[in-house]
mmCIF file of C-alpha atoms in Angstrom:
data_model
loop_
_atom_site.group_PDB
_atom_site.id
_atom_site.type_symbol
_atom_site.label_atom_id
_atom_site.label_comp_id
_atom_site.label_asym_id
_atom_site.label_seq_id
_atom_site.Cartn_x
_atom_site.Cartn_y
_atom_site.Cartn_z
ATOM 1 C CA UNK A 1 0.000 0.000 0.000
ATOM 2 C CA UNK A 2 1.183 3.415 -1.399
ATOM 3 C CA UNK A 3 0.701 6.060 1.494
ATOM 4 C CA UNK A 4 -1.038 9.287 -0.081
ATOM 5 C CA UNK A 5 0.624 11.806 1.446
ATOM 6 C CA UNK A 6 -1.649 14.272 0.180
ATOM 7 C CA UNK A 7 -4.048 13.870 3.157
ATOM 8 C CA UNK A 8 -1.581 13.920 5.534
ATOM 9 C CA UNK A 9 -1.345 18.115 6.260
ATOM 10 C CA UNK A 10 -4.726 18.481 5.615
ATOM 11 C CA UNK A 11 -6.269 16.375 8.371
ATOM 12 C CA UNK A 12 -5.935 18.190 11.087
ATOM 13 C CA UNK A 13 -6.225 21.258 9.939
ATOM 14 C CA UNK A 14 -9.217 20.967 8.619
ATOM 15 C CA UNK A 15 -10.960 19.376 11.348
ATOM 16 C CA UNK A 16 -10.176 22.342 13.924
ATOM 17 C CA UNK A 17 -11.540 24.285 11.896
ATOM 18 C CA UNK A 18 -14.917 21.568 11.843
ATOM 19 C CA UNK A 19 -14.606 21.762 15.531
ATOM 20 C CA UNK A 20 -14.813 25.166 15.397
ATOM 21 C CA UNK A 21 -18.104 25.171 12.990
ATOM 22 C CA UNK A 22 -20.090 22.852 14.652
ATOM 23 C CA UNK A 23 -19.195 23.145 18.128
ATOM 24 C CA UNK A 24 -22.953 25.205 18.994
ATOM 25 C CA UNK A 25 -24.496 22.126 17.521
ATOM 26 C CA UNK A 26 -23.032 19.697 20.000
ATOM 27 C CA UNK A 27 -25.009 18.388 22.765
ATOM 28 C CA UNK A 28 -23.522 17.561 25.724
ATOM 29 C CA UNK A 29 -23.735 13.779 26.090
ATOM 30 C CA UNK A 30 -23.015 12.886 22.664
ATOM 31 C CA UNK A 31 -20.009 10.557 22.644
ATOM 32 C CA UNK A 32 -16.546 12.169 22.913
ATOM 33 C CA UNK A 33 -15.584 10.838 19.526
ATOM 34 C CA UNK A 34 -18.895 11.081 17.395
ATOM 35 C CA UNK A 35 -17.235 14.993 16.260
ATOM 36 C CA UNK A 36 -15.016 13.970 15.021
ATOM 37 C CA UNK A 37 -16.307 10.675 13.286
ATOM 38 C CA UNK A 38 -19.019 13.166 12.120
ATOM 39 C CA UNK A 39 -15.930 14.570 10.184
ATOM 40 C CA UNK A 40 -14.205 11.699 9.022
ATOM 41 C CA UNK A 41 -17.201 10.178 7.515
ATOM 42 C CA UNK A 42 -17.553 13.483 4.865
ATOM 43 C CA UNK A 43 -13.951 12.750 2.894
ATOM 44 C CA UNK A 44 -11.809 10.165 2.184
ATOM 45 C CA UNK A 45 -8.463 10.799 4.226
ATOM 46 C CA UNK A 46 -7.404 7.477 3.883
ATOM 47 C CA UNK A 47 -3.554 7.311 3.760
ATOM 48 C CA UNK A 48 -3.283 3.750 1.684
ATOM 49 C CA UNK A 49 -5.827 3.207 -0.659
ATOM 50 C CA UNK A 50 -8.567 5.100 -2.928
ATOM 51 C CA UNK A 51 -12.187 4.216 -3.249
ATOM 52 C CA UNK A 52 -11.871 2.553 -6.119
ATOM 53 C CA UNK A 53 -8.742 0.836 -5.342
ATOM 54 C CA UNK A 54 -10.425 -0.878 -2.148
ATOM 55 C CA UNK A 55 -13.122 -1.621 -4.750
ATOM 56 C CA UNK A 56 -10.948 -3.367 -6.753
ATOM 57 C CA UNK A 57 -9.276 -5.399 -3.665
ATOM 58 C CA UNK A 58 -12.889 -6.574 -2.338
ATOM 59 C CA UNK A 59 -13.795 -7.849 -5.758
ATOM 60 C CA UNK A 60 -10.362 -9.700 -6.384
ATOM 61 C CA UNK A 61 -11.296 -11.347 -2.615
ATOM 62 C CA UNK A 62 -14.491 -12.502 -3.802
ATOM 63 C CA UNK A 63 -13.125 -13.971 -6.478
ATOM 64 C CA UNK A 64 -10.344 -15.778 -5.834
ATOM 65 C CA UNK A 65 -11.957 -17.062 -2.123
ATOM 66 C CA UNK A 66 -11.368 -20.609 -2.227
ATOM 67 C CA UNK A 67 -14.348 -21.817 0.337
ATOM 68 C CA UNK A 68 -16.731 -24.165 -1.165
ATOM 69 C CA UNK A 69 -20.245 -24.999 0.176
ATOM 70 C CA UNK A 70 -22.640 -27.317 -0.603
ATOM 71 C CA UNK A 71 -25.682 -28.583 0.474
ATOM 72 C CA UNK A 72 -26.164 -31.637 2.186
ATOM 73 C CA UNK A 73 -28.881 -33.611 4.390
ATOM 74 C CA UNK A 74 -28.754 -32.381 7.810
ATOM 75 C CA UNK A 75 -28.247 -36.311 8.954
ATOM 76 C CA UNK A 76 -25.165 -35.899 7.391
ATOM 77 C CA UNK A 77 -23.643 -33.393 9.216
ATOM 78 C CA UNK A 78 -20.301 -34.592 11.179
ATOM 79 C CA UNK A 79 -19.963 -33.724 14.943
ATOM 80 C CA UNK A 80 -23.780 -32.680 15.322
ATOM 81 C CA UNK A 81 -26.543 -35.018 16.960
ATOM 82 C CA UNK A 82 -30.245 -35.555 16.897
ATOM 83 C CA UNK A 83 -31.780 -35.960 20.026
ATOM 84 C CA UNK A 84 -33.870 -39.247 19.436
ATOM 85 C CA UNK A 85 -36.856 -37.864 22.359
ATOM 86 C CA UNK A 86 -36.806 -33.813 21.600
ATOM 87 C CA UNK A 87 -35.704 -33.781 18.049
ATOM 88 C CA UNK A 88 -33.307 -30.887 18.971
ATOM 89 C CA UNK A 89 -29.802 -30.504 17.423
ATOM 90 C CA UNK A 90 -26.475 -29.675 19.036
ATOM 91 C CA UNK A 91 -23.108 -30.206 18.727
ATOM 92 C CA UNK A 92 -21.506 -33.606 20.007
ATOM 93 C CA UNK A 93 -19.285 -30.912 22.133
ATOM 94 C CA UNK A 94 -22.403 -29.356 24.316
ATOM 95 C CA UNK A 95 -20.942 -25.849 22.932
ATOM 96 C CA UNK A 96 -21.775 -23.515 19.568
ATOM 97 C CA UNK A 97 -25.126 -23.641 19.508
ATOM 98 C CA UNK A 98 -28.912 -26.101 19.618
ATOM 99 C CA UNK A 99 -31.890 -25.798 17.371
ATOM 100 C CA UNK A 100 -35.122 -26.738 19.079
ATOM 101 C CA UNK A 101 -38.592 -26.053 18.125
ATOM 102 C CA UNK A 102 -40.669 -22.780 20.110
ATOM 103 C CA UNK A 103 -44.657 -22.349 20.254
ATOM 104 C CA UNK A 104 -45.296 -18.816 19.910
ATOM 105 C CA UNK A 105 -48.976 -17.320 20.657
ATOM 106 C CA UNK A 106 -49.210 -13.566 20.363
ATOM 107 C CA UNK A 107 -52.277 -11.093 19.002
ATOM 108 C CA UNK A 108 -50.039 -8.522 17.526
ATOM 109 C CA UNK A 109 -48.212 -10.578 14.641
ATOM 110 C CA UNK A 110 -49.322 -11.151 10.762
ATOM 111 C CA UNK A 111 -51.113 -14.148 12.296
ATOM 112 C CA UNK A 112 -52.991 -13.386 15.079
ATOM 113 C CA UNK A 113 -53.134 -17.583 15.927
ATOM 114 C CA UNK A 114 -49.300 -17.562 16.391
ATOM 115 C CA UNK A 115 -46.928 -20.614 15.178
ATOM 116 C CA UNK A 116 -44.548 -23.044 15.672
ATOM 117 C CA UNK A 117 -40.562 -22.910 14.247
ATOM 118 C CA UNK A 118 -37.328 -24.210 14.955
ATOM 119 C CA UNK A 119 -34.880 -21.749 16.406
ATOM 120 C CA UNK A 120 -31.432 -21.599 16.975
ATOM 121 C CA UNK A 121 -30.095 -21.182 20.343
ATOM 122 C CA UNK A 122 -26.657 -19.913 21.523
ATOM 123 C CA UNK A 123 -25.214 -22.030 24.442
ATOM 124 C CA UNK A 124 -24.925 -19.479 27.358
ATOM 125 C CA UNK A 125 -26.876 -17.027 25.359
ATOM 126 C CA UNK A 126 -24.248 -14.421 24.599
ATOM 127 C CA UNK A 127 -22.679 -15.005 20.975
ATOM 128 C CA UNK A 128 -19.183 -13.483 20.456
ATOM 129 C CA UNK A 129 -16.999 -10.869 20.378
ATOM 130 C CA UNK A 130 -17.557 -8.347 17.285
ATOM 131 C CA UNK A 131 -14.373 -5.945 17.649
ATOM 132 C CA UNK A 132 -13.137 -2.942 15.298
ATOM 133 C CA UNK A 133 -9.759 -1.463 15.923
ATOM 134 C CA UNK A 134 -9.421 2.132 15.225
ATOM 135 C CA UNK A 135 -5.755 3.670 14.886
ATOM 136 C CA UNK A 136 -4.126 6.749 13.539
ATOM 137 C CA UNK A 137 -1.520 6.707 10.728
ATOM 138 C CA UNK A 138 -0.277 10.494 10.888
ATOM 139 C CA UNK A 139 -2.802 11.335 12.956
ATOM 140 C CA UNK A 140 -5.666 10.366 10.768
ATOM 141 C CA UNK A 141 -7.680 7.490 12.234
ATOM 142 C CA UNK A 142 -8.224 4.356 10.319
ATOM 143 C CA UNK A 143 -10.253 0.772 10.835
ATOM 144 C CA UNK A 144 -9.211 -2.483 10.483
ATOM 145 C CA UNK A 145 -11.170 -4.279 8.143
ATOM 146 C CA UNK A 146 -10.883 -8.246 7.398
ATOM 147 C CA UNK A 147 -12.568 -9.427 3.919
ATOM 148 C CA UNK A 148 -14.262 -12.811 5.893
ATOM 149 C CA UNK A 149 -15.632 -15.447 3.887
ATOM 150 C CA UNK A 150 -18.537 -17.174 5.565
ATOM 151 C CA UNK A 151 -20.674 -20.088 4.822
ATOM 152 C CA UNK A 152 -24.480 -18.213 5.094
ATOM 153 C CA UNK A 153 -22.700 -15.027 3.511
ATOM 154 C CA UNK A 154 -24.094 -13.257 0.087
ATOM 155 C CA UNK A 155 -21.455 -13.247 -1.954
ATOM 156 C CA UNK A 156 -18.950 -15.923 -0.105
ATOM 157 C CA UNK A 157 -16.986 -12.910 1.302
ATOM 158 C CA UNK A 158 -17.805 -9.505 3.339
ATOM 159 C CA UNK A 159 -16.367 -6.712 4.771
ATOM 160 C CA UNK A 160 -15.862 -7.530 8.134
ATOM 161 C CA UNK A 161 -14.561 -6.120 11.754
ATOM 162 C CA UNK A 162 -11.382 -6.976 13.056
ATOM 163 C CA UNK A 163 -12.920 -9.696 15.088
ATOM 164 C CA UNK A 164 -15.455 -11.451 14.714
ATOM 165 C CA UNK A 165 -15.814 -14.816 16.822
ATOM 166 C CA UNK A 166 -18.155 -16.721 19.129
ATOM 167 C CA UNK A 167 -16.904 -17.515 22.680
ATOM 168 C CA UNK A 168 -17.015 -20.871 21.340
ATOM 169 C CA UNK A 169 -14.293 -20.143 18.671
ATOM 170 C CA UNK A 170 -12.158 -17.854 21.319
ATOM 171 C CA UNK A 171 -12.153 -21.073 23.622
ATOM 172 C CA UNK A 172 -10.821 -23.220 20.502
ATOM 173 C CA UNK A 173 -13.558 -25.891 20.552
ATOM 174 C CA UNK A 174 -13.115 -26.190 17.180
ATOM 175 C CA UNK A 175 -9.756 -27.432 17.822
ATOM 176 C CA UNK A 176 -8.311 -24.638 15.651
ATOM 177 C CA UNK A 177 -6.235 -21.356 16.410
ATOM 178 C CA UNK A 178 -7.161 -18.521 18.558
ATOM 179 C CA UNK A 179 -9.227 -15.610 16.538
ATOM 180 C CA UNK A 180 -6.549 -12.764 15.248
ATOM 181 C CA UNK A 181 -6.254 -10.047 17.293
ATOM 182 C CA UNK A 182 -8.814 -11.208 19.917
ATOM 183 C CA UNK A 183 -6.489 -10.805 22.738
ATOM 184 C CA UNK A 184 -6.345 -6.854 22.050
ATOM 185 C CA UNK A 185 -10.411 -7.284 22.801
ATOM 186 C CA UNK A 186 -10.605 -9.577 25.953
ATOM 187 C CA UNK A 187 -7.890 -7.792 28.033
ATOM 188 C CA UNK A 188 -7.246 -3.960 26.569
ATOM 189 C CA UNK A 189 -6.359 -3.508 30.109
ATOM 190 C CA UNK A 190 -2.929 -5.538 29.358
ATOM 191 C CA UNK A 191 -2.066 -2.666 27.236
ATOM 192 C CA UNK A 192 -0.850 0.765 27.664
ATOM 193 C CA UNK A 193 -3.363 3.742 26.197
ATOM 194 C CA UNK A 194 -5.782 1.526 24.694
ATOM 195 C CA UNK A 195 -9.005 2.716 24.478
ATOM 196 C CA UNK A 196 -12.505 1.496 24.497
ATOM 197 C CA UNK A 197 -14.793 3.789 22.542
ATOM 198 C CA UNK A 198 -17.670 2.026 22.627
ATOM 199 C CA UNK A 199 -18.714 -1.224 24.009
ATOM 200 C CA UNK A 200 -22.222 -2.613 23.810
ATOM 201 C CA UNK A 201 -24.104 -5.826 23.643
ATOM 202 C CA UNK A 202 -25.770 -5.624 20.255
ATOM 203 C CA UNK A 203 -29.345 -7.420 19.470
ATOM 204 C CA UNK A 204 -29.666 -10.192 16.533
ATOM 205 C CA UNK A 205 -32.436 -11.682 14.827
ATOM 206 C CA UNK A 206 -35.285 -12.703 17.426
ATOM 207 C CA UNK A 207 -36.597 -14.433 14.014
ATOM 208 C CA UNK A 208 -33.918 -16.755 13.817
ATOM 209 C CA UNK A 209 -32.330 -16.761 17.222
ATOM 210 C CA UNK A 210 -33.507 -16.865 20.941
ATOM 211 C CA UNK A 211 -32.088 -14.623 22.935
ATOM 212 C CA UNK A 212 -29.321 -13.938 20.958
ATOM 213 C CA UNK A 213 -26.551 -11.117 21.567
ATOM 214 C CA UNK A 214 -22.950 -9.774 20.523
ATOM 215 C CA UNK A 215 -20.674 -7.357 22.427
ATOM 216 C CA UNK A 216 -19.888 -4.825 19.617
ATOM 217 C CA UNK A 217 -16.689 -2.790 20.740
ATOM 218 C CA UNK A 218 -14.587 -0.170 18.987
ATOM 219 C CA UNK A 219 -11.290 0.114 20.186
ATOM 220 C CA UNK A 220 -8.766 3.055 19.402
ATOM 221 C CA UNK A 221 -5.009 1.705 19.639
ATOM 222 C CA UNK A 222 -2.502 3.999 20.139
ATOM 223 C CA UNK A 223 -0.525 5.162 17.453
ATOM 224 C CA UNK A 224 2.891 4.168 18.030
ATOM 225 C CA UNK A 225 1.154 0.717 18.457
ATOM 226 C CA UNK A 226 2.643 -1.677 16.218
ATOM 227 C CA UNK A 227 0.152 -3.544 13.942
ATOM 228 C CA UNK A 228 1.026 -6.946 12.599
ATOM 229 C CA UNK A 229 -1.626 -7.831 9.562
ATOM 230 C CA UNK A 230 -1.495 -11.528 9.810
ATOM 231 C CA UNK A 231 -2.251 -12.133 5.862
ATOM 232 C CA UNK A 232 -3.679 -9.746 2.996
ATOM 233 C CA UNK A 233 -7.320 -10.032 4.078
ATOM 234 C CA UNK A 234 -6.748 -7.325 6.165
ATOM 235 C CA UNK A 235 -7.288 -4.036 4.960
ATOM 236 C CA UNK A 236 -6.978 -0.177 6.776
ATOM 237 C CA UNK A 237 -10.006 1.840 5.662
ATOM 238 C CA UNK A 238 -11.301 5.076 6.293
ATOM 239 C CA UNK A 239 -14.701 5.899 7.694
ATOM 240 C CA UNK A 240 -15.952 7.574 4.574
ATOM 241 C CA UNK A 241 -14.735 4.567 2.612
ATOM 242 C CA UNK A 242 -17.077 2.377 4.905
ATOM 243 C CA UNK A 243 -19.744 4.597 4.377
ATOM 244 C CA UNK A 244 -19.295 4.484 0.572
ATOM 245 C CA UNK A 245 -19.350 1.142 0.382
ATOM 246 C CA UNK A 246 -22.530 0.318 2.302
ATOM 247 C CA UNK A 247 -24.054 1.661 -1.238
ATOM 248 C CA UNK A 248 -22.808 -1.629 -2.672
ATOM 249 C CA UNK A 249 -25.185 -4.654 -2.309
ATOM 250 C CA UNK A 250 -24.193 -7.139 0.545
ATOM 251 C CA UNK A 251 -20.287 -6.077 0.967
ATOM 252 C CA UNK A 252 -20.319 -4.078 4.745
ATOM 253 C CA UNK A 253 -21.461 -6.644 7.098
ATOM 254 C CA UNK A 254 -24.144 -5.882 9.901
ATOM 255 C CA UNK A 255 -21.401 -6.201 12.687
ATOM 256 C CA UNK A 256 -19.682 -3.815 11.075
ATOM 257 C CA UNK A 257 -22.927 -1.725 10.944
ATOM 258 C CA UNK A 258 -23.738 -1.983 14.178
ATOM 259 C CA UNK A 259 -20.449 -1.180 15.607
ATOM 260 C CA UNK A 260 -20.499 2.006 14.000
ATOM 261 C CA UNK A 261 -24.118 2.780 13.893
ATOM 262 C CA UNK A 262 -23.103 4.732 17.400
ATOM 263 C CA UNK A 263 -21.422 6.970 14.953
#
């Protein structure tokens, strides 16, 4: 990545003088960082790519993602079990997640004689960890992006936040490695100036899962923090490029929405 130095003296300068604009406007429990995310969100100061250049990136990632999914019978699914009294599915190790049927009555619905459905059902209720690190490169801040292929997704691949993992996956039940960068997210306290702009449990789809949550943080590095990418999936965007993109049809995933809908 070429940095643009063109953006670099302007930043700052620029924003003061947005401070400085606005400042009457500003009510006094809005979030200490929504001024100036207000102003990041109406150019692109990104110091690494353009628009169209992250464009280009996503589209190459779709295309050259090398996950294949098929369908096949549920009975043929390795690892997960049938209950032979309940019917109800889960996973041979008691952890991810169970589907089991619900009865719902209600008067206030489409059908006013409720239904039945299967559901899914996190074990212990509270899904993951959805985490988007913010840092500054010359002052101007930037978010870590991962383009995440997953099996359910439209389009294979998304834009997705820096982590995004069940507690199941950050205690390695599925026997694989530890979720990048989810260390920054379960102890920020192990490291010096990090920040937690926002941290909130975030609501799913009560159509498709009971009781279902995510704690959606944003969390501003410092930065003289040194950054690692672990492969080329990653990707440093600005917040106008997020933005921009949620024009295009199913690339900006909704943890990535909801992490910044505070915004």
């Amino acid at each position: 990545m070429i940095e643009r130095q063109e953006n670099v003296a302007d930043y700052t300068a620029q924003f003061e003088r947005y401070r400085g604009l606005v400042k009457s406007f500003v009510c006094a429990n809005t979030y200490p960082h929504s001024l100036e995310s207000s102003f990041e969100a109406l150019n692109d100061w990104s110091l690494f790519n353009t628009l169209e250049e992250v464009k280009d990136w996503f589209i190459k990632k779709r295309n050259s993602a090398d996950m294949e999914v098929v369908n096949i019978p549920l009975n043929e699914t390795k690892g997960w079990c049938v209950d032979a009294v309940t019917g109800n599915i889960s996973h041979e190790s008691k952890d991810f997640f169970t589907v089991h049927g619900i009865r719902v009555t209600t008067s206030v619905r489409e059908t006013e004689s409720g239904w039945d459905q299967p559901i899914l059902e996190q074990v212990g209720y509270d899904g993951g960890l959805l985490g988007l690190i913010r840092k500054r490169f010359k002052g101007i801040p930037h978010y870590l992006c991962e383009a995440k292929a997953e099996p359910g997704n439209y389009g294979k691949v998304q834009f997705s936040p820096s982590l995004q993992a069940t507690y199941s996956n950050l205690k390695k039940v599925h026997l694989g490695r530890k979720p990048y960068f989810s260390k920054y997210f379960e102890t920020p306290e192990n490291y010096e100036n990090f920040t937690i702009l926002f941290s909130a449990w975030l609501a799913e789809d009560g159509g498709r899962f009971q009781l279902k949550r995510n704690k959606g943080i944003l969390l501003e590095v410092p930065e003289n923090f040194t950054i690692e990418l672990p492969n080329d999936n990653f990707i440093w965007l600005s917040l106008h490029q997020i933005k921009s993109l949620l024009i295009e049809d199913s690339w900006i995933s909704p943890h990535i929405r909801g992490i910044l809908a505070h915004v």
